[in-house]
GROMACS .gro file of N, CA and C in nm:
model
  303
    1UNK      N    1   1.288  -0.418  -1.794
    1UNK     CA    2   1.189  -0.393  -1.670
    1UNK      C    3   1.054  -0.375  -1.750
    2UNK      N    4   0.955  -0.450  -1.683
    2UNK     CA    5   0.819  -0.438  -1.742
    2UNK      C    6   0.755  -0.299  -1.705
    3UNK      N    7   0.658  -0.271  -1.781
    3UNK     CA    8   0.601  -0.127  -1.760
    3UNK      C    9   0.521  -0.130  -1.601
    4UNK      N   10   0.469  -0.240  -1.562
    4UNK     CA   11   0.395  -0.249  -1.434
    4UNK      C   12   0.519  -0.247  -1.322
    5UNK      N   13   0.622  -0.300  -1.340
    5UNK     CA   14   0.724  -0.304  -1.242
    5UNK      C   15   0.766  -0.164  -1.231
    6UNK      N   16   0.815  -0.091  -1.331
    6UNK     CA   17   0.860   0.049  -1.331
    6UNK      C   18   0.759   0.141  -1.274
    7UNK      N   19   0.630   0.130  -1.302
    7UNK     CA   20   0.521   0.213  -1.229
    7UNK      C   21   0.526   0.183  -1.101
    8UNK      N   22   0.527   0.058  -1.057
    8UNK     CA   23   0.526   0.021  -0.916
    8UNK      C   24   0.631   0.082  -0.830
    9UNK      N   25   0.746   0.082  -0.894
    9UNK     CA   26   0.879   0.131  -0.838
    9UNK      C   27   0.869   0.295  -0.810
   10UNK      N   28   0.803   0.360  -0.923
   10UNK     CA   29   0.776   0.496  -0.913
   10UNK      C   30   0.688   0.540  -0.816
   11UNK      N   31   0.586   0.454  -0.799
   11UNK     CA   32   0.479   0.492  -0.683
   11UNK      C   33   0.551   0.467  -0.553
   12UNK      N   34   0.628   0.370  -0.547
   12UNK     CA   35   0.687   0.325  -0.409
   12UNK      C   36   0.794   0.439  -0.372
   13UNK      N   37   0.852   0.506  -0.469
   13UNK     CA   38   0.944   0.599  -0.441
   13UNK      C   39   0.870   0.743  -0.386
   14UNK      N   40   0.765   0.763  -0.473
   14UNK     CA   41   0.679   0.868  -0.420
   14UNK      C   42   0.616   0.849  -0.272
   15UNK      N   43   0.572   0.735  -0.253
   15UNK     CA   44   0.519   0.710  -0.124
   15UNK      C   45   0.613   0.728  -0.026
   16UNK      N   46   0.756   0.681  -0.043
   16UNK     CA   47   0.844   0.696   0.065
   16UNK      C   48   0.887   0.859   0.081
   17UNK      N   49   0.884   0.923  -0.025
   17UNK     CA   50   0.906   1.065  -0.022
   17UNK      C   51   0.784   1.137   0.062
   18UNK      N   52   0.678   1.071   0.077
   18UNK     CA   53   0.555   1.126   0.155
   18UNK      C   54   0.556   1.066   0.297
   19UNK      N   55   0.658   0.973   0.333
   19UNK     CA   56   0.683   0.931   0.461
   19UNK      C   57   0.603   0.797   0.469
   20UNK      N   58   0.569   0.729   0.370
   20UNK     CA   59   0.506   0.583   0.384
   20UNK      C   60   0.627   0.510   0.342
   21UNK      N   61   0.708   0.466   0.438
   21UNK     CA   62   0.829   0.395   0.418
   21UNK      C   63   0.814   0.230   0.438
   22UNK      N   64   0.696   0.190   0.496
   22UNK     CA   65   0.692   0.047   0.503
   22UNK      C   66   0.605  -0.017   0.400
   23UNK      N   67   0.565   0.050   0.276
   23UNK     CA   68   0.503  -0.023   0.169
   23UNK      C   69   0.605  -0.131   0.105
   24UNK      N   70   0.553  -0.244   0.076
   24UNK     CA   71   0.656  -0.334   0.019
   24UNK      C   72   0.583  -0.408  -0.095
   25UNK      N   73   0.655  -0.463  -0.194
   25UNK     CA   74   0.612  -0.532  -0.297
   25UNK      C   75   0.569  -0.667  -0.265
   26UNK      N   76   0.459  -0.720  -0.332
   26UNK     CA   77   0.431  -0.853  -0.285
   26UNK      C   78   0.498  -0.967  -0.361
   27UNK      N   79   0.580  -0.934  -0.460
   27UNK     CA   80   0.657  -1.031  -0.531
   27UNK      C   81   0.615  -1.059  -0.665
   28UNK      N   82   0.496  -0.992  -0.695
   28UNK     CA   83   0.453  -1.031  -0.846
   28UNK      C   84   0.478  -0.912  -0.926
   29UNK      N   85   0.548  -0.816  -0.886
   29UNK     CA   86   0.584  -0.704  -0.971
   29UNK      C   87   0.485  -0.577  -0.951
   30UNK      N   88   0.353  -0.596  -0.989
   30UNK     CA   89   0.264  -0.473  -0.994
   30UNK      C   90   0.211  -0.451  -0.864
   31UNK      N   91   0.221  -0.524  -0.754
   31UNK     CA   92   0.143  -0.497  -0.631
   31UNK      C   93   0.230  -0.453  -0.514
   32UNK      N   94   0.178  -0.357  -0.456
   32UNK     CA   95   0.238  -0.316  -0.330
   32UNK      C   96   0.131  -0.309  -0.210
   33UNK      N   97   0.184  -0.362  -0.091
   33UNK     CA   98   0.100  -0.378   0.034
   33UNK      C   99   0.144  -0.235   0.106
   34UNK      N  100   0.040  -0.165   0.130
   34UNK     CA  101   0.083  -0.047   0.207
   34UNK      C  102   0.041  -0.051   0.350
   35UNK      N  103  -0.060  -0.108   0.397
   35UNK     CA  104  -0.109  -0.136   0.529
   35UNK      C  105  -0.199  -0.225   0.531
   36UNK      N  106  -0.263  -0.260   0.642
   36UNK     CA  107  -0.371  -0.366   0.676
   36UNK      C  108  -0.472  -0.353   0.558
   37UNK      N  109  -0.464  -0.445   0.454
   37UNK     CA  110  -0.576  -0.446   0.359
   37UNK      C  111  -0.570  -0.337   0.245
   38UNK      N  112  -0.476  -0.238   0.264
   38UNK     CA  113  -0.458  -0.130   0.165
   38UNK      C  114  -0.350  -0.178   0.063
   39UNK      N  115  -0.396  -0.208  -0.054
   39UNK     CA  116  -0.315  -0.260  -0.164
   39UNK      C  117  -0.334  -0.186  -0.295
   40UNK      N  118  -0.220  -0.157  -0.344
   40UNK     CA  119  -0.206  -0.089  -0.467
   40UNK      C  120  -0.160  -0.171  -0.570
   41UNK      N  121  -0.223  -0.189  -0.706
   41UNK     CA  122  -0.176  -0.265  -0.815
   41UNK      C  123  -0.179  -0.180  -0.933
   42UNK      N  124  -0.061  -0.205  -1.015
   42UNK     CA  125  -0.085  -0.134  -1.148
   42UNK      C  126  -0.120  -0.239  -1.259
   43UNK      N  127  -0.216  -0.181  -1.327
   43UNK     CA  128  -0.269  -0.271  -1.436
   43UNK      C  129  -0.332  -0.183  -1.553
   44UNK      N  130  -0.312  -0.202  -1.667
   44UNK     CA  131  -0.359  -0.153  -1.785
   44UNK      C  132  -0.363   0.015  -1.785
   45UNK      N  133  -0.238   0.060  -1.722
   45UNK     CA  134  -0.215   0.194  -1.738
   45UNK      C  135  -0.288   0.280  -1.606
   46UNK      N  136  -0.336   0.201  -1.517
   46UNK     CA  137  -0.391   0.265  -1.410
   46UNK      C  138  -0.336   0.199  -1.281
   47UNK      N  139  -0.321   0.281  -1.154
   47UNK     CA  140  -0.296   0.245  -1.032
   47UNK      C  141  -0.435   0.213  -0.983
   48UNK      N  142  -0.454   0.088  -0.938
   48UNK     CA  143  -0.585   0.043  -0.882
   48UNK      C  144  -0.548   0.024  -0.732
   49UNK      N  145  -0.607   0.086  -0.646
   49UNK     CA  146  -0.596   0.063  -0.508
   49UNK      C  147  -0.723   0.030  -0.429
   50UNK      N  148  -0.715  -0.057  -0.349
   50UNK     CA  149  -0.830  -0.086  -0.274
   50UNK      C  150  -0.811  -0.113  -0.110
   51UNK      N  151  -0.914  -0.100  -0.033
   51UNK     CA  152  -0.911  -0.139   0.089
   51UNK      C  153  -1.040  -0.190   0.124
   52UNK      N  154  -1.038  -0.320   0.150
   52UNK     CA  155  -1.160  -0.387   0.178
   52UNK      C  156  -1.256  -0.377   0.048
   53UNK      N  157  -1.373  -0.334   0.066
   53UNK     CA  158  -1.455  -0.322  -0.069
   53UNK      C  159  -1.458  -0.195  -0.116
   54UNK      N  160  -1.382  -0.096  -0.071
   54UNK     CA  161  -1.352   0.026  -0.134
   54UNK      C  162  -1.249   0.017  -0.242
   55UNK      N  163  -1.276   0.067  -0.374
   55UNK     CA  164  -1.190   0.045  -0.465
   55UNK      C  165  -1.169   0.193  -0.546
   56UNK      N  166  -1.049   0.218  -0.577
   56UNK     CA  167  -1.037   0.351  -0.648
   56UNK      C  168  -0.922   0.325  -0.744
   57UNK      N  169  -0.925   0.414  -0.842
   57UNK     CA  170  -0.816   0.405  -0.933
   57UNK      C  171  -0.763   0.540  -0.970
   58UNK      N  172  -0.635   0.531  -1.031
   58UNK     CA  173  -0.566   0.670  -1.054
   58UNK      C  174  -0.484   0.648  -1.195
   59UNK      N  175  -0.492   0.744  -1.270
   59UNK     CA  176  -0.406   0.719  -1.394
   59UNK      C  177  -0.256   0.695  -1.359
   60UNK      N  178  -0.217   0.590  -1.450
   60UNK     CA  179  -0.085   0.547  -1.423
   60UNK      C  180   0.043   0.659  -1.445
   61UNK      N  181  -0.001   0.751  -1.517
   61UNK     CA  182   0.092   0.837  -1.562
   61UNK      C  183   0.115   0.960  -1.455
   62UNK      N  184   0.061   0.941  -1.350
   62UNK     CA  185   0.087   1.026  -1.220
   62UNK      C  186   0.096   0.962  -1.095
   63UNK      N  187   0.222   0.908  -1.080
   63UNK     CA  188   0.236   0.820  -0.945
   63UNK      C  189   0.249   0.915  -0.828
   64UNK      N  190   0.272   1.036  -0.847
   64UNK     CA  191   0.298   1.145  -0.739
   64UNK      C  192   0.136   1.158  -0.694
   65UNK      N  193   0.045   1.179  -0.767
   65UNK     CA  194  -0.093   1.211  -0.732
   65UNK      C  195  -0.142   1.071  -0.668
   66UNK      N  196  -0.109   0.971  -0.723
   66UNK     CA  197  -0.177   0.853  -0.659
   66UNK      C  198  -0.122   0.831  -0.523
   67UNK      N  199   0.021   0.861  -0.510
   67UNK     CA  200   0.092   0.840  -0.377
   67UNK      C  201   0.014   0.931  -0.283
   68UNK      N  202  -0.003   1.054  -0.311
   68UNK     CA  203  -0.072   1.150  -0.219
   68UNK      C  204  -0.204   1.086  -0.169
   69UNK      N  205  -0.274   1.059  -0.243
   69UNK     CA  206  -0.434   0.975  -0.233
   69UNK      C  207  -0.407   0.861  -0.120
   70UNK      N  208  -0.295   0.767  -0.172
   70UNK     CA  209  -0.274   0.647  -0.090
   70UNK      C  210  -0.226   0.679   0.052
   71UNK      N  211  -0.130   0.789   0.049
   71UNK     CA  212  -0.058   0.838   0.163
   71UNK      C  213  -0.175   0.898   0.268
   72UNK      N  214  -0.260   0.962   0.211
   72UNK     CA  215  -0.364   1.017   0.297
   72UNK      C  216  -0.449   0.906   0.365
   73UNK      N  217  -0.491   0.799   0.288
   73UNK     CA  218  -0.558   0.706   0.353
   73UNK      C  219  -0.472   0.622   0.451
   74UNK      N  220  -0.361   0.592   0.428
   74UNK     CA  221  -0.270   0.526   0.506
   74UNK      C  222  -0.253   0.608   0.646
   75UNK      N  223  -0.265   0.744   0.632
   75UNK     CA  224  -0.267   0.830   0.759
   75UNK      C  225  -0.371   0.796   0.836
   76UNK      N  226  -0.501   0.813   0.768
   76UNK     CA  227  -0.621   0.791   0.841
   76UNK      C  228  -0.632   0.641   0.910
   77UNK      N  229  -0.582   0.548   0.834
   77UNK     CA  230  -0.577   0.420   0.889
   77UNK      C  231  -0.479   0.404   1.008
   78UNK      N  232  -0.360   0.464   1.008
   78UNK     CA  233  -0.263   0.482   1.107
   78UNK      C  234  -0.330   0.533   1.253
   79UNK      N  235  -0.427   0.613   1.228
   79UNK     CA  236  -0.489   0.691   1.340
   79UNK      C  237  -0.575   0.586   1.419
   80UNK      N  238  -0.637   0.486   1.354
   80UNK     CA  239  -0.726   0.391   1.414
   80UNK      C  240  -0.689   0.253   1.384
   81UNK      N  241  -0.564   0.216   1.450
   81UNK     CA  242  -0.528   0.071   1.431
   81UNK      C  243  -0.616  -0.034   1.487
   82UNK      N  244  -0.678  -0.118   1.417
   82UNK     CA  245  -0.759  -0.212   1.485
   82UNK      C  246  -0.698  -0.296   1.602
   83UNK      N  247  -0.754  -0.308   1.719
   83UNK     CA  248  -0.707  -0.376   1.834
   83UNK      C  249  -0.675  -0.520   1.804
   84UNK      N  250  -0.703  -0.598   1.699
   84UNK     CA  251  -0.656  -0.719   1.688
   84UNK      C  252  -0.524  -0.720   1.612
   85UNK      N  253  -0.475  -0.615   1.543
   85UNK     CA  254  -0.366  -0.620   1.456
   85UNK      C  255  -0.223  -0.657   1.542
   86UNK      N  256  -0.206  -0.602   1.653
   86UNK     CA  257  -0.086  -0.633   1.734
   86UNK      C  258  -0.071  -0.802   1.743
   87UNK      N  259  -0.173  -0.836   1.807
   87UNK     CA  260  -0.170  -0.981   1.844
   87UNK      C  261  -0.156  -1.074   1.713
   88UNK      N  262  -0.228  -1.045   1.607
   88UNK     CA  263  -0.217  -1.121   1.479
   88UNK      C  264  -0.068  -1.091   1.432
   89UNK      N  265  -0.033  -0.964   1.407
   89UNK     CA  266   0.123  -0.958   1.362
   89UNK      C  267   0.198  -1.034   1.453
   90UNK      N  268   0.222  -1.032   1.573
   90UNK     CA  269   0.310  -1.113   1.658
   90UNK      C  270   0.291  -1.254   1.631
   91UNK      N  271   0.175  -1.291   1.626
   91UNK     CA  272   0.161  -1.452   1.605
   91UNK      C  273   0.206  -1.484   1.456
   92UNK      N  274   0.188  -1.415   1.366
   92UNK     CA  275   0.233  -1.440   1.227
   92UNK      C  276   0.388  -1.412   1.199
   93UNK      N  277   0.426  -1.300   1.247
   93UNK     CA  278   0.578  -1.263   1.219
   93UNK      C  279   0.668  -1.265   1.333
   94UNK      N  280   0.621  -1.282   1.448
   94UNK     CA  281   0.706  -1.288   1.590
   94UNK      C  282   0.701  -1.139   1.632
   95UNK      N  283   0.775  -1.131   1.747
   95UNK     CA  284   0.791  -1.013   1.821
   95UNK      C  285   0.868  -0.885   1.747
   96UNK      N  286   0.929  -0.923   1.649
   96UNK     CA  287   1.022  -0.812   1.581
   96UNK      C  288   0.926  -0.730   1.491
   97UNK      N  289   0.803  -0.760   1.478
   97UNK     CA  290   0.720  -0.687   1.364
   97UNK      C  291   0.704  -0.536   1.409
   98UNK      N  292   0.691  -0.506   1.541
   98UNK     CA  293   0.668  -0.359   1.566
   98UNK      C  294   0.568  -0.289   1.482
   99UNK      N  295   0.611  -0.211   1.397
   99UNK     CA  296   0.528  -0.114   1.313
   99UNK      C  297   0.522  -0.149   1.177
  100UNK      N  298   0.546  -0.274   1.148
  100UNK     CA  299   0.557  -0.325   1.013
  100UNK      C  300   0.417  -0.368   0.974
  101UNK      N  301   0.363  -0.336   0.863
  101UNK     CA  302   0.223  -0.349   0.822
  101UNK      C  303   0.188  -0.497   0.806
   0.00000   0.00000   0.00000
């Protein structure tokens, strides 16, 4: 298992422990999609997460700390879901999408 995949799995486990259960791997190993535009990637020993133009990084040896920061932002985003999200999600993924990011 590669370092990036292991780091991503640790982060995903920490996010799930904090209640962020809908984060999913994008298929390339080091990238997790957490919510609309909120993406975390592991590279060069750091978790690098961004949402739109806002970029942050967190040391890769602290997945729990990174998960806390990402979960906090996820909670903020959940409180103000864009009005266009439901229509776009249904169009792209069908009616089964419900609360899937």
